[in-house]
Short mmCIF file of N, CA, C and O in Angstrom, two decimals:
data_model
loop_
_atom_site.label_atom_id
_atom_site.label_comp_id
_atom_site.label_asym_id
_atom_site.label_seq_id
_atom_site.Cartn_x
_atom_site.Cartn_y
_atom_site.Cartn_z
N UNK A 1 -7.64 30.60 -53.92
CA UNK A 1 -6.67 29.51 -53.94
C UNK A 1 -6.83 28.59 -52.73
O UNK A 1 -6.67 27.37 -52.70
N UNK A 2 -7.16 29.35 -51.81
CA UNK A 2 -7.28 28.71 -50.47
C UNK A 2 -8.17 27.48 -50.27
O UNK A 2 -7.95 26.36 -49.79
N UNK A 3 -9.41 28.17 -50.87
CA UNK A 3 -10.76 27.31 -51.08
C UNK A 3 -10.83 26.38 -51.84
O UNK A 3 -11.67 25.50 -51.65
N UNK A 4 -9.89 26.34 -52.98
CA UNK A 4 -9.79 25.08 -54.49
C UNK A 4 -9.19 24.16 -53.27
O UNK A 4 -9.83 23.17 -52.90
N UNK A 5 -8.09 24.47 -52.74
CA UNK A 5 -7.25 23.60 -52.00
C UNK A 5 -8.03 23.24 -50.86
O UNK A 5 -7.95 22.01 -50.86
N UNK A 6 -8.75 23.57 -49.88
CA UNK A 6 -9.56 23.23 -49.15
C UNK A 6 -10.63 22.02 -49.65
O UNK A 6 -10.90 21.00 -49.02
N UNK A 7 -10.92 22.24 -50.37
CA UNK A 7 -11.92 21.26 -50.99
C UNK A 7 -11.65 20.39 -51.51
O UNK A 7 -12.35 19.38 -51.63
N UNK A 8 -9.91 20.65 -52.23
CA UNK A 8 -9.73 19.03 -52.99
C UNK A 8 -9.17 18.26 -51.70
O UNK A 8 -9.22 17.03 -51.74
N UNK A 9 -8.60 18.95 -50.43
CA UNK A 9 -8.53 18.43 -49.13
C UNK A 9 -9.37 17.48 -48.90
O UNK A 9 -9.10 16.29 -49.01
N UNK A 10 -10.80 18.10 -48.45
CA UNK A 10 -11.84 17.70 -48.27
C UNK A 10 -12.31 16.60 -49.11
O UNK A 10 -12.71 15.52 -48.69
N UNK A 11 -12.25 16.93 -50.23
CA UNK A 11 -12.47 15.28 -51.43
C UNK A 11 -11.65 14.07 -50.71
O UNK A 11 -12.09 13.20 -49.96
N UNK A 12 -10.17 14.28 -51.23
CA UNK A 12 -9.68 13.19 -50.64
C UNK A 12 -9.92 13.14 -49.39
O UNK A 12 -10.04 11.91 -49.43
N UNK A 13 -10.14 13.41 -48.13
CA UNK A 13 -10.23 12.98 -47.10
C UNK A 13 -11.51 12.03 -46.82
O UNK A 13 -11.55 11.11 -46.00
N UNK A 14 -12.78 12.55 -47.85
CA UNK A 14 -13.71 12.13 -47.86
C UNK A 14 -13.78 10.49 -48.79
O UNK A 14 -14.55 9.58 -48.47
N UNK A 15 -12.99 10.44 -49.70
CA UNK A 15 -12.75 9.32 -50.76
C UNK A 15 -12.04 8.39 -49.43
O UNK A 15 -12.71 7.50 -48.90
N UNK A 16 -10.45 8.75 -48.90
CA UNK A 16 -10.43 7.79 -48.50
C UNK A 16 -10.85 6.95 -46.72
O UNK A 16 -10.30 5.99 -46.17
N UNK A 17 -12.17 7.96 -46.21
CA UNK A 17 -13.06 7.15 -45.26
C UNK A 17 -13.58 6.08 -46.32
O UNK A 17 -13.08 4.96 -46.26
N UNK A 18 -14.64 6.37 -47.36
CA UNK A 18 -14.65 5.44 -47.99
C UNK A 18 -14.00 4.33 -48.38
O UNK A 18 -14.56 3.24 -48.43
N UNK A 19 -12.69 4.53 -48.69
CA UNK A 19 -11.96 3.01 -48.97
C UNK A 19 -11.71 2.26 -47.27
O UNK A 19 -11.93 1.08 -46.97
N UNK A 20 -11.25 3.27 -46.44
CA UNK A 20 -11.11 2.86 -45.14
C UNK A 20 -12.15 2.22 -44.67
O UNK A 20 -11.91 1.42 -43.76
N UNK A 21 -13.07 2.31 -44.97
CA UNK A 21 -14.65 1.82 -44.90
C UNK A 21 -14.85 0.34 -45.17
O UNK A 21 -14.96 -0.53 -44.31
N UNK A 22 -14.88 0.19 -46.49
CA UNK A 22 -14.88 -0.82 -47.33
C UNK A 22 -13.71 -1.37 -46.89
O UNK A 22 -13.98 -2.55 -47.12
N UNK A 23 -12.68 -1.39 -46.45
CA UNK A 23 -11.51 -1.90 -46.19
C UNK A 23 -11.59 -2.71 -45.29
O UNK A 23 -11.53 -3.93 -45.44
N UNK A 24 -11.71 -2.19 -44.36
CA UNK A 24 -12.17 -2.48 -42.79
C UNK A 24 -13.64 -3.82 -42.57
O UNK A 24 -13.70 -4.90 -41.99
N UNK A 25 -14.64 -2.97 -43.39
CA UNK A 25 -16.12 -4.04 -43.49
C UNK A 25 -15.32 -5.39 -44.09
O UNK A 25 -15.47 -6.48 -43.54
N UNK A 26 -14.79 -5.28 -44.81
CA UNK A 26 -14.01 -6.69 -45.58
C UNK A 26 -13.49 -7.47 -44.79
O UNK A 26 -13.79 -8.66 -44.69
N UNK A 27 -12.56 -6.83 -44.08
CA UNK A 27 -11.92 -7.65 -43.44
C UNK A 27 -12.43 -8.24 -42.44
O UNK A 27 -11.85 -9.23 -42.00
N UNK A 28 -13.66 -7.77 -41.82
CA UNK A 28 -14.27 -8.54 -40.92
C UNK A 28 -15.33 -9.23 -41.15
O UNK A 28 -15.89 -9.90 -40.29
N UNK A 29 -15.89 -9.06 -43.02
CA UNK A 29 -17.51 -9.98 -43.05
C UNK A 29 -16.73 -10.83 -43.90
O UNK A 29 -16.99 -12.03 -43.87
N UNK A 30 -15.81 -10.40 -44.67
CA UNK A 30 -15.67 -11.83 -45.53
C UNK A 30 -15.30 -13.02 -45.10
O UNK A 30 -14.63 -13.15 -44.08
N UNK A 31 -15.76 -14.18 -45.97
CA UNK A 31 -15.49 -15.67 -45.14
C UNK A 31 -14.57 -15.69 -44.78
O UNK A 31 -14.40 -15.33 -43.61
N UNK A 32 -13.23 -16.23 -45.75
CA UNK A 32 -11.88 -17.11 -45.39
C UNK A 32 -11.38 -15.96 -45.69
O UNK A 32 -11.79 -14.86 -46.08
N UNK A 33 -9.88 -16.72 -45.29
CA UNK A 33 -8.58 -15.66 -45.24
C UNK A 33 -8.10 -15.79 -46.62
O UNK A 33 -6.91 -15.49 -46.60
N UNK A 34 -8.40 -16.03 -47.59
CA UNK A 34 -8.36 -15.68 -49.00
C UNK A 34 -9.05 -14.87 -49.55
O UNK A 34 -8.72 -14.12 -50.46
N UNK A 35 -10.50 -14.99 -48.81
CA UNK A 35 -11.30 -13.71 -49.67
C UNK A 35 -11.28 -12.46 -48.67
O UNK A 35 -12.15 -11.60 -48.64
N UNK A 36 -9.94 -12.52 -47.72
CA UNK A 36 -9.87 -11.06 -46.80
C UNK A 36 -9.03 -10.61 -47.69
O UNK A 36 -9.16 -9.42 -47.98
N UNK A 37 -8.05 -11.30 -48.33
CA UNK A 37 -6.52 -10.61 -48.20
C UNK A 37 -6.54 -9.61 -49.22
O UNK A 37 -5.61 -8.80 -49.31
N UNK A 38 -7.60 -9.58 -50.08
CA UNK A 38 -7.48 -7.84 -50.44
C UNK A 38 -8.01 -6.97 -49.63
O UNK A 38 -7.88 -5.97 -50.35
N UNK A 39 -8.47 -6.62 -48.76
CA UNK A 39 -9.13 -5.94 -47.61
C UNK A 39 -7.98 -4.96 -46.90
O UNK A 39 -8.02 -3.73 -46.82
N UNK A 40 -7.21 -5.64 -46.53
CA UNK A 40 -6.34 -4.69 -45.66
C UNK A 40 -4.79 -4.31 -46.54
O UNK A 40 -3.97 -3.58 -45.99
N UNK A 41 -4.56 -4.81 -47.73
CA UNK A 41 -3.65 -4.32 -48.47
C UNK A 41 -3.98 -3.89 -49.45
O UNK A 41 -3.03 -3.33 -50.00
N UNK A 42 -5.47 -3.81 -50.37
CA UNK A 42 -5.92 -2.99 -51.03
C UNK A 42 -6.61 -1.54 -50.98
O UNK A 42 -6.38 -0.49 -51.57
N UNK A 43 -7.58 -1.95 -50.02
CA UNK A 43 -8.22 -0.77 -49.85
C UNK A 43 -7.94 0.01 -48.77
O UNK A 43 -7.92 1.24 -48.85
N UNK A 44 -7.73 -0.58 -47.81
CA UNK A 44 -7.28 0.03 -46.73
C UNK A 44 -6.46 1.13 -46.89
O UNK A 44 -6.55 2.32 -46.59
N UNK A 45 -5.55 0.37 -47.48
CA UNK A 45 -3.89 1.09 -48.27
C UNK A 45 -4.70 2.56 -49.31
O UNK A 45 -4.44 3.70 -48.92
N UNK A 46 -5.16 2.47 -49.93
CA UNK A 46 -5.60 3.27 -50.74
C UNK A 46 -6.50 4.39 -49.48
O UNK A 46 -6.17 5.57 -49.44
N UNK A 47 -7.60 3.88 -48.53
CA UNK A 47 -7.79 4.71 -47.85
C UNK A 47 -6.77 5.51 -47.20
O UNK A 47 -6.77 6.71 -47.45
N UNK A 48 -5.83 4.98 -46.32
CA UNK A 48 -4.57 5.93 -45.79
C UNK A 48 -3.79 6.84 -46.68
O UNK A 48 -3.52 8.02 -46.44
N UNK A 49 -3.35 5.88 -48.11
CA UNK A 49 -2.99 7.04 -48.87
C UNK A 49 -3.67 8.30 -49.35
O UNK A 49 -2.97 9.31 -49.42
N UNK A 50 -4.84 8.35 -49.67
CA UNK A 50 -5.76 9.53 -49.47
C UNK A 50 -5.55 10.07 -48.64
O UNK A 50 -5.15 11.19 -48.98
N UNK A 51 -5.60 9.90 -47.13
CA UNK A 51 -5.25 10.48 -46.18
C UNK A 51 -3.83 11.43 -45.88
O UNK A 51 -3.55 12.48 -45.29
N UNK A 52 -3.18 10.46 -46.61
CA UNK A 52 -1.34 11.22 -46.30
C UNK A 52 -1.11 12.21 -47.59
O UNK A 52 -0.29 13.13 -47.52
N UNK A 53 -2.01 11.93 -48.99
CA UNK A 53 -2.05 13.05 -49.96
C UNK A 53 -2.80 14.15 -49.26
O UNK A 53 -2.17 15.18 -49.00
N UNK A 54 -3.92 14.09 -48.97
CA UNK A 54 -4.76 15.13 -47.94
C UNK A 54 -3.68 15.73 -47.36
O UNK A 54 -3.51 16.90 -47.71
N UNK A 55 -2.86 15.24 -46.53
CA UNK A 55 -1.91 16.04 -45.25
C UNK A 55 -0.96 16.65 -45.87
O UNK A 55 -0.49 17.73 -45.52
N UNK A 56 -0.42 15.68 -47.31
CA UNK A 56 1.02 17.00 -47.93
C UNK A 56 0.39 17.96 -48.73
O UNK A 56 1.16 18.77 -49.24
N UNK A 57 -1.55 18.16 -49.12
CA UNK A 57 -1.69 18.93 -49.62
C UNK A 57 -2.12 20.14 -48.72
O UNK A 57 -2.12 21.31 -49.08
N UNK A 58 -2.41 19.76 -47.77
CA UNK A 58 -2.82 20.97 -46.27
C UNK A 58 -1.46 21.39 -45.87
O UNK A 58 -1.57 22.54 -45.44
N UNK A 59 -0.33 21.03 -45.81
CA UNK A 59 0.87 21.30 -45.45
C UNK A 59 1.64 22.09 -46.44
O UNK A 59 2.59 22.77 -46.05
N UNK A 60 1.29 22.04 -47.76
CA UNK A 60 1.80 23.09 -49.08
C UNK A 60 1.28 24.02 -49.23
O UNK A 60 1.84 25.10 -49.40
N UNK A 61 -0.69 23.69 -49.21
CA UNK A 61 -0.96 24.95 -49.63
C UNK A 61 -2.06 25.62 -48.25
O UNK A 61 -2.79 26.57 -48.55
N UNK A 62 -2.09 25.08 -46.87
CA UNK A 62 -2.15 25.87 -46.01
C UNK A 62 -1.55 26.53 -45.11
O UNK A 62 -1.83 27.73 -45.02
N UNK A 63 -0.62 25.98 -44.25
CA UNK A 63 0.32 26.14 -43.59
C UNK A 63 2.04 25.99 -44.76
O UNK A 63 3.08 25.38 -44.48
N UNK A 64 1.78 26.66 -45.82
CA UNK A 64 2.79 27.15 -46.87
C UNK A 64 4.04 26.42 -46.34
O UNK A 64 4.99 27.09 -45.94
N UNK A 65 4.06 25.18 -46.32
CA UNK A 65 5.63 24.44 -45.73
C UNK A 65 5.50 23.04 -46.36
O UNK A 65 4.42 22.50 -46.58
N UNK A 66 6.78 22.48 -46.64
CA UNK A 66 7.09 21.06 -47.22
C UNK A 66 6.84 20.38 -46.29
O UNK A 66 7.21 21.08 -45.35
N UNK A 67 6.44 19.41 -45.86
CA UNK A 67 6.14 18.10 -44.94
C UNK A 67 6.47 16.80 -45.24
O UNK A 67 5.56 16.14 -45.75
N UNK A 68 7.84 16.10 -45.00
CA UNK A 68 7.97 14.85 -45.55
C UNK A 68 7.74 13.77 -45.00
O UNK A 68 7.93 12.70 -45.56
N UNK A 69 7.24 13.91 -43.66
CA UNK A 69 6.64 13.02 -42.56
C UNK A 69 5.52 12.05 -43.70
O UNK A 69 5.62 10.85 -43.49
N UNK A 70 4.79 12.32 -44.52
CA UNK A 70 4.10 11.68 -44.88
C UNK A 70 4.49 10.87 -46.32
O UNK A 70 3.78 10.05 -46.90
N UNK A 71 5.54 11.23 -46.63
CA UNK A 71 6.22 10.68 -47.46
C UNK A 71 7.15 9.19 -46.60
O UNK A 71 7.25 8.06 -47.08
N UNK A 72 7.40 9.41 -45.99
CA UNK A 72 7.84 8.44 -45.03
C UNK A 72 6.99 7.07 -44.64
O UNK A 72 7.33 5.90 -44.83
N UNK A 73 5.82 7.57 -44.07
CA UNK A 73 4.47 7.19 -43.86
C UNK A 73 4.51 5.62 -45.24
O UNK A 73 4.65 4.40 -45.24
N UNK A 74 4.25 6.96 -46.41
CA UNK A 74 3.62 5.45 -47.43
C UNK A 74 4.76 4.58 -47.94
O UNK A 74 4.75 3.38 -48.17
N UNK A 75 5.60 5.33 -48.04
CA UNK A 75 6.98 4.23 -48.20
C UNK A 75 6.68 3.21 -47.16
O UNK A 75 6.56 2.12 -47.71
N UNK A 76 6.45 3.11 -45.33
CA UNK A 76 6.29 2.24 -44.64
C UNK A 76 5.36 1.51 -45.01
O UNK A 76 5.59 0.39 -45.45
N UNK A 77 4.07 2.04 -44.88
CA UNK A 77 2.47 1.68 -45.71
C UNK A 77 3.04 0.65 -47.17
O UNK A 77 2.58 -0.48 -47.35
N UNK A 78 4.01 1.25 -48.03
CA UNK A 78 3.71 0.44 -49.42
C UNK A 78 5.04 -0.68 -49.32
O UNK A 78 5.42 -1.26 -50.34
N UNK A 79 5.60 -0.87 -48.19
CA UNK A 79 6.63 -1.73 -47.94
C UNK A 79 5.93 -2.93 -46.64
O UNK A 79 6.40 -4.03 -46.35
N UNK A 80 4.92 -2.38 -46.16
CA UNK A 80 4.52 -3.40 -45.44
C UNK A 80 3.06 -4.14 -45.86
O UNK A 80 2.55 -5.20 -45.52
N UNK A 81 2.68 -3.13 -46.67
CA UNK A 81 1.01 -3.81 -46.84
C UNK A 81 1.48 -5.35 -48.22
O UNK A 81 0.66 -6.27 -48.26
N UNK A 82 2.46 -5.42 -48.98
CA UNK A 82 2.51 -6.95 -49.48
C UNK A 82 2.48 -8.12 -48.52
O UNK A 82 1.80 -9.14 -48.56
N UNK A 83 3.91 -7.48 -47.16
CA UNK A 83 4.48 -8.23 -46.49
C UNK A 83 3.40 -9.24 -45.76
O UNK A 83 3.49 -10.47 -45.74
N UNK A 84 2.13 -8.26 -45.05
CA UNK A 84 0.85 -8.19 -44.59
C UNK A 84 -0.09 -9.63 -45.56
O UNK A 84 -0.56 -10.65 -45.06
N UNK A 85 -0.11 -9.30 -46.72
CA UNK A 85 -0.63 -10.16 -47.54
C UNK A 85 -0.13 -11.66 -47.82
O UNK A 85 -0.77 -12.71 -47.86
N UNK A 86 0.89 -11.47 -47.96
CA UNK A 86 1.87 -12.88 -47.69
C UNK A 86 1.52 -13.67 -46.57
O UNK A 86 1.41 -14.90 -46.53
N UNK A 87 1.36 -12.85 -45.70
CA UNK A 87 1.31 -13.26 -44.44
C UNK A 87 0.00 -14.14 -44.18
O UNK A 87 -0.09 -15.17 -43.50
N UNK A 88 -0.93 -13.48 -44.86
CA UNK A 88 -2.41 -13.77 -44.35
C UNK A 88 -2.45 -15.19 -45.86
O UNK A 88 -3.15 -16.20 -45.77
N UNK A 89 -1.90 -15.00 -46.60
CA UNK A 89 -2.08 -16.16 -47.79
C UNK A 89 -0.92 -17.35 -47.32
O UNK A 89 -1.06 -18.47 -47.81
N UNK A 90 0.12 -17.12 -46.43
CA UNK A 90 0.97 -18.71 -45.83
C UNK A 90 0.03 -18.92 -45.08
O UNK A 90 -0.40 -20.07 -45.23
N UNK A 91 -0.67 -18.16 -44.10
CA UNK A 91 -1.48 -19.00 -43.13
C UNK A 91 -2.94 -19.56 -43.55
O UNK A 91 -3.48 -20.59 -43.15
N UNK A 92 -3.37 -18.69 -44.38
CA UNK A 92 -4.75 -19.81 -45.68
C UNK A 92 -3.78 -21.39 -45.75
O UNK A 92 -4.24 -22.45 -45.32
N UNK A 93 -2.52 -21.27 -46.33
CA UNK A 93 -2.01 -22.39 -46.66
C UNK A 93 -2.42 -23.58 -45.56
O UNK A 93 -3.19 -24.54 -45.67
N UNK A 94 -1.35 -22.98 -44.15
CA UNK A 94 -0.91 -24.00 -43.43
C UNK A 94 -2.05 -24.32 -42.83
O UNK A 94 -1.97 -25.43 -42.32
N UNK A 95 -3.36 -23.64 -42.64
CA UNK A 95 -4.41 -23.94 -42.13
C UNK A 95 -5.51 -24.65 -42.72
O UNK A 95 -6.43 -24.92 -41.95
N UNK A 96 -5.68 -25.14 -44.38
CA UNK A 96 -6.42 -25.48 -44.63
C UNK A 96 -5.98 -26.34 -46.31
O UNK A 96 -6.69 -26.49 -47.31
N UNK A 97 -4.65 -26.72 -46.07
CA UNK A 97 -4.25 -27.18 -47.57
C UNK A 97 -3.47 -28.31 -47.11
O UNK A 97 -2.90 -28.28 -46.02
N UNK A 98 -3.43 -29.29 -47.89
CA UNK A 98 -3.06 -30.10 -47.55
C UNK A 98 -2.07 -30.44 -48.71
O UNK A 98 -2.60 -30.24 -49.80
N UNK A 99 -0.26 -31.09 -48.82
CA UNK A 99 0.11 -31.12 -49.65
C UNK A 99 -0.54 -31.56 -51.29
O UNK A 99 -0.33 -31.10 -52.41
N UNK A 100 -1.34 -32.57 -50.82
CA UNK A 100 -2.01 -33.55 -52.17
C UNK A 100 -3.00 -32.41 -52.15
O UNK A 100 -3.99 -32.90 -52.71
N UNK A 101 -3.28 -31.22 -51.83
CA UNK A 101 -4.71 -30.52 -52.60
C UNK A 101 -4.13 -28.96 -53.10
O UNK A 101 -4.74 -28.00 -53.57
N UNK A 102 -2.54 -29.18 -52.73
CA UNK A 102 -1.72 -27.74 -53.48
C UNK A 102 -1.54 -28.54 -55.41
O UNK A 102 -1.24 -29.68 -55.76
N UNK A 103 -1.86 -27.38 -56.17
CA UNK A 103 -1.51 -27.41 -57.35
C UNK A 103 0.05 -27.53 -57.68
O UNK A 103 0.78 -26.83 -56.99
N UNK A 104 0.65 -28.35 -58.66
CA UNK A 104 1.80 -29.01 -59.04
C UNK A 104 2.87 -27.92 -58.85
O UNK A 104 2.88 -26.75 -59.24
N UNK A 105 3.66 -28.53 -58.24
CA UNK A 105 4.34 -27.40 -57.96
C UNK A 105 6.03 -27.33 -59.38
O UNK A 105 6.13 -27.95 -60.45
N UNK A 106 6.84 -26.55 -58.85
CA UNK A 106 7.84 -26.17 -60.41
C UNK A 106 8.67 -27.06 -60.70
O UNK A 106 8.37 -28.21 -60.41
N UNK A 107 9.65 -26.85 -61.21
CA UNK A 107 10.41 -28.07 -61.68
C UNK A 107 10.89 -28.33 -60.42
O UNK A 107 11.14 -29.53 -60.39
N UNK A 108 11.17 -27.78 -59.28
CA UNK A 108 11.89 -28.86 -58.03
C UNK A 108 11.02 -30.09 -57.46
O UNK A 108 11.44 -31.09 -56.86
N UNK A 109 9.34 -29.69 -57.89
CA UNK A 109 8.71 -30.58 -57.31
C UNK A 109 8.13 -30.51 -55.98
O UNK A 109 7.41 -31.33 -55.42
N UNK A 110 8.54 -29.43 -55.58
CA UNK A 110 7.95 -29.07 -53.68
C UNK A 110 7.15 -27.97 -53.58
O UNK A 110 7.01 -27.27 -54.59
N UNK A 111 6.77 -27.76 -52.88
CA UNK A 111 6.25 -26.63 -52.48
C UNK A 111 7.34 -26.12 -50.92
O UNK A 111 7.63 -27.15 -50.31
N UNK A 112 7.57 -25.63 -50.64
CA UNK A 112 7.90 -25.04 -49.63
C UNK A 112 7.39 -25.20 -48.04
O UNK A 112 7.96 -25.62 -47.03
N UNK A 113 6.15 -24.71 -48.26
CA UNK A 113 4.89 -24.80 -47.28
C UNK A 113 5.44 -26.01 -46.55
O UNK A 113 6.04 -25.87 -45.48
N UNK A 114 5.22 -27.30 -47.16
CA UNK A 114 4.76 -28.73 -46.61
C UNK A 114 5.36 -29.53 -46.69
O UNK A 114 4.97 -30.50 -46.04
N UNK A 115 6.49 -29.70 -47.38
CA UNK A 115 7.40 -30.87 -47.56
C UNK A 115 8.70 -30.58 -47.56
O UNK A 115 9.44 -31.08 -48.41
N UNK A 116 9.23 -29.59 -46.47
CA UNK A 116 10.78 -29.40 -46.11
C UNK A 116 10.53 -30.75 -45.50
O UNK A 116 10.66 -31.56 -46.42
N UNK A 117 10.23 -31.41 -44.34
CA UNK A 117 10.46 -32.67 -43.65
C UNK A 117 10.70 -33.75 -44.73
O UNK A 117 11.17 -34.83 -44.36
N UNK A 118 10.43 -33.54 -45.99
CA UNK A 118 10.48 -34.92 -46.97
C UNK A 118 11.90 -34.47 -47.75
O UNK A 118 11.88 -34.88 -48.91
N UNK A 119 13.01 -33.79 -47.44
CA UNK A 119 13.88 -33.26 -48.09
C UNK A 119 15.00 -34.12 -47.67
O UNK A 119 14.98 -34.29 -46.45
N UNK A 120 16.38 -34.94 -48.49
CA UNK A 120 16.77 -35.94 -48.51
C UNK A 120 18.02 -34.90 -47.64
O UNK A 120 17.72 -33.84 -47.10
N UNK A 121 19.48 -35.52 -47.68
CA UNK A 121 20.33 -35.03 -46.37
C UNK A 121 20.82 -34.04 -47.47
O UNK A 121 21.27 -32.94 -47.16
N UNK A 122 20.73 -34.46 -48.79
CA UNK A 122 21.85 -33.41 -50.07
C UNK A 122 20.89 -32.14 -50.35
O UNK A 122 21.25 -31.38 -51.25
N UNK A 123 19.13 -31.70 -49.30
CA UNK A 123 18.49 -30.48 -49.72
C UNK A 123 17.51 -31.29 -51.09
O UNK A 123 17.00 -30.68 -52.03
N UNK A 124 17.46 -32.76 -50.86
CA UNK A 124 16.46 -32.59 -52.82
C UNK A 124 15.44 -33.60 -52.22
O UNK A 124 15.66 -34.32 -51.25
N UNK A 125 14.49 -33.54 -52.82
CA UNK A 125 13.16 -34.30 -52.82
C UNK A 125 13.52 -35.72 -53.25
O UNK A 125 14.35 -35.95 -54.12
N UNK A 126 12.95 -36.52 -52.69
CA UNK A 126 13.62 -38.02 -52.85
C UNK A 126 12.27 -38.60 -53.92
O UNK A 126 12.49 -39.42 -54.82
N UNK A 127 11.15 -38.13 -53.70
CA UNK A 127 10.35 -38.19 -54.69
C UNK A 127 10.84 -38.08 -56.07
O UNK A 127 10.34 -38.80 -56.93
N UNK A 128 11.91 -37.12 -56.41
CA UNK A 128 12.15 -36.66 -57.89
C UNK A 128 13.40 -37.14 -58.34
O UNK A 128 13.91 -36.95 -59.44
N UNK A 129 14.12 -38.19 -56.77
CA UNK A 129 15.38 -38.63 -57.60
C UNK A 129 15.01 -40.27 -58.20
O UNK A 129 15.82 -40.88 -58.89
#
């Protein structure tokens, strides 16, 4: 029993260097900050989670005890790696878009990003009245 569990240890730990791998290489060879932003909230994320399944499965079936430390872990991990992505896709925006080269935006007519300063005293686009 020891050994099944040892080894599927060993798998995942080994799977996610790999994504950690690929995660990491991404984020530093790819061009722009559009073709990063799956890098550190895709794979990355998937490497660590391998990692924290690895630890609640060494914690059950080696040292015979519940461990919720790592349950904790990916809740933080799967609550911050969108936030992360957002992050890196407003600043693609503000760094390289220009209102006239953003696609049409919804029925208010704005985008957010770029044209709060064009917003009339009543909050509305004077463009659309």
């Amino acid at each position: 029993m020891v050994a099944a569990a040892e080894l599927l240890i060993s798998l995942f730990l080994v799977v996610s260097g790999i994504f950690g791998f690929v995660g990491s290489f991404g984020l530093l060879k790819l061009k722009d900050q559009m073709s990063r932003l799956h890098a550190p909230t895709k794979a990355t994320t998937l490497g660590v989670g391998g990692v924290l399944i690895a630890s609640i499965l060494h914690s059950i079936a080696i040292e015979q005890r519940l461990s919720l430390h790592e349950l904790l872990i990916t809740l933080f991990l799967f609550l911050t790696a969108p936030i992360t992505a957002h992050f890196i896709g407003k600043a693609h925006i503000h760094r390289h878009e220009k209102p006239e080269t953003l696609p049409r935006a919804g029925e208010d007519g704005i985008w957010a990003t770029h044209d709060i300063e064009e917003l009339d005293s009543d909050g509305n686009h004077p463009k659309s009245a």
